[in-house]
C-alpha positions as CSV (number, residue, x, y, z in Angstrom):
1,X,340.1,94.0,158.8
2,X,338.0,97.1,158.4
3,X,335.3,97.5,155.7
4,X,334.1,100.8,154.5
5,X,331.4,101.8,152.1
6,X,330.8,105.0,150.2
7,X,327.6,105.7,148.3
8,X,326.9,107.9,145.3
9,X,323.5,108.4,143.7
10,X,323.0,108.8,140.0
11,X,319.9,109.0,137.8
12,X,319.9,106.7,134.9
13,X,317.5,106.3,132.0
14,X,314.6,103.9,132.5
15,X,314.6,101.3,129.7
16,X,312.6,98.2,129.0
17,X,315.9,96.2,129.3
18,X,316.5,97.7,132.7
19,X,313.0,96.7,133.8
20,X,313.4,93.2,132.6
21,X,317.0,92.7,133.9
22,X,316.0,93.8,137.4
23,X,312.5,92.3,137.1
24,X,310.9,95.6,137.9
25,X,307.3,94.3,137.8
26,X,308.2,92.4,134.6
27,X,309.1,88.7,134.2
28,X,310.0,87.3,130.8
29,X,308.6,90.5,129.2
30,X,305.2,90.1,130.9
31,X,303.7,92.0,133.9
32,X,304.2,89.9,137.1
33,X,300.9,88.4,138.2
34,X,299.7,87.1,141.6
35,X,301.1,83.6,140.5
36,X,304.5,84.9,139.6
37,X,306.5,87.3,141.8
38,X,308.9,89.8,140.4
39,X,312.1,90.5,142.4
40,X,311.1,94.1,142.7
41,X,307.9,96.1,142.1
42,X,308.0,99.0,139.7
43,X,306.1,100.8,142.4
44,X,309.2,100.6,144.6
45,X,311.1,103.0,142.4
46,X,311.2,106.8,142.5
47,X,310.9,108.2,139.0
48,X,312.0,111.6,137.7
49,X,311.1,113.4,134.5
50,X,314.2,114.3,132.6
51,X,312.9,117.3,130.7
52,X,310.6,120.3,131.4
53,X,307.1,119.7,130.1
54,X,304.8,122.7,129.3
55,X,301.1,122.0,128.6
56,X,298.6,124.6,127.5
57,X,294.9,124.8,126.6
58,X,292.6,127.6,125.6
59,X,289.7,128.3,127.9
60,X,286.7,130.5,127.3
61,X,287.1,132.7,130.3
62,X,288.3,133.2,133.8
63,X,285.3,131.3,135.2
64,X,286.4,128.0,133.5
65,X,287.6,125.3,135.9
66,X,291.4,125.3,136.0
67,X,292.6,122.0,137.2
68,X,296.2,122.6,138.3
69,X,297.5,125.2,136.1
70,X,297.3,128.9,135.9
71,X,295.4,131.2,133.5
72,X,297.2,133.8,131.5
73,X,295.8,136.2,128.9
74,X,297.6,135.9,125.5
75,X,296.4,137.9,122.6
76,X,293.1,138.5,124.2
77,X,292.6,134.7,124.9
78,X,292.7,132.9,128.2
79,X,295.3,130.2,128.3
80,X,295.5,127.5,131.0
81,X,299.2,126.4,131.5
82,X,300.5,123.4,133.4
83,X,304.3,123.0,133.9
84,X,306.1,119.9,135.1
85,X,309.7,121.1,135.9
86,X,312.7,119.0,135.0
87,X,313.6,116.6,137.8
88,X,310.0,116.4,139.2
89,X,309.6,113.2,141.1
90,X,306.8,110.8,140.3
91,X,305.5,107.4,141.4
92,X,304.1,104.4,139.3
93,X,300.4,104.6,139.4
94,X,299.8,101.7,136.9
95,X,302.3,99.1,135.7
96,X,301.7,97.4,132.4
97,X,303.8,95.4,130.0
98,X,305.9,97.9,128.1
99,X,304.2,100.9,129.7
100,X,304.1,102.8,133.0
101,X,301.6,105.4,134.1
102,X,303.6,107.8,136.3
103,X,301.8,110.3,138.6
104,X,303.5,113.6,139.4
105,X,300.6,114.7,141.6
106,X,297.5,113.2,143.1
107,X,294.7,112.4,140.7
108,X,296.6,112.4,137.4
109,X,299.1,110.2,135.6
110,X,301.0,110.2,132.3
111,X,301.8,107.2,130.2
112,X,305.4,106.4,129.4
113,X,306.4,103.8,126.9
114,X,309.9,102.7,125.6
115,X,311.1,104.4,122.4
116,X,311.4,101.8,119.7
117,X,314.9,102.8,118.8
118,X,316.5,103.6,122.1
119,X,314.4,101.7,124.5
120,X,314.2,104.7,126.9
121,X,310.7,105.3,128.4
122,X,309.2,108.5,126.8
123,X,306.0,110.5,127.4
124,X,303.2,109.3,125.2
125,X,301.3,112.0,123.4
126,X,298.5,112.0,120.7
127,X,298.8,113.8,117.4
128,X,296.8,117.0,117.7
129,X,294.7,118.8,115.1
130,X,297.3,121.5,114.7
131,X,301.1,121.3,114.9
132,X,301.2,120.4,118.6
133,X,300.8,116.9,120.1
134,X,298.2,116.6,122.8
135,X,297.8,114.9,126.1
136,X,294.9,114.4,128.5
137,X,295.1,115.9,132.1
138,X,292.2,115.6,134.4
139,X,289.8,115.0,131.6
140,X,291.0,118.0,129.6
141,X,293.2,117.9,126.5
142,X,296.3,120.1,126.5
143,X,298.7,120.9,123.7
144,X,302.3,119.9,124.6
145,X,304.2,123.1,124.0
146,X,307.5,121.7,125.3
147,X,308.8,118.2,126.3
148,X,306.6,116.1,124.0
149,X,309.2,113.3,124.2
150,X,310.2,113.8,127.8
151,X,312.0,110.8,129.2
152,X,312.0,109.0,132.6
153,X,315.0,108.5,134.9
154,X,315.3,106.4,138.0
155,X,317.8,106.6,140.9
156,X,320.7,104.1,140.9
157,X,322.9,103.9,143.9
158,X,326.4,102.8,143.4
159,X,328.2,101.4,146.4
160,X,331.9,101.1,146.3
161,X,333.4,99.0,148.9
162,X,336.9,99.5,150.2
163,X,338.7,96.9,152.3
164,X,341.4,98.0,154.8
165,X,343.7,95.6,156.4
166,X,345.8,96.5,159.4
167,X,348.2,94.6,161.5
168,X,351.0,95.5,163.8
169,X,354.3,93.6,163.5
170,X,355.4,92.2,166.8
171,X,359.1,92.5,166.0
172,X,361.8,89.9,166.4
173,X,364.4,89.4,169.2
174,X,367.6,87.5,169.3
175,X,367.4,84.4,171.5
């Protein structure tokens, strides 16, 4: 008998139910402690942001410290822009009950929590003074211009197994 396996990788939405079903750093709805061991650590997963995120803040001039973005001049004002492209991979920096802090680059992390209605982990923002929600990056507050409700995906690998059976008939002879 021969056994073959084919693999196919898909990205699925990260939900609280998924975390609990697979014990991804969570046991009975609580973060696994040193006394209790989860089957899998949430840090073992590769996370992906499902939507493009664009963050902006106004700076007073070109001499201002620009963390990881780029400065553009818009209507006579200097604007620092940070872009997280759709599909950018990230890792779990901090694992909490009902929340994950995902880092897309060294030194910064964004908080994701499950949406109350869908259960899918979404980027957490703070209501800003104006019309845009805000988020903190490297100690600076940015307006979230796009992707304020960006969601997380994780990789799921499906393995389909196929069994093959082969035998050769010996044949029959008259005695």
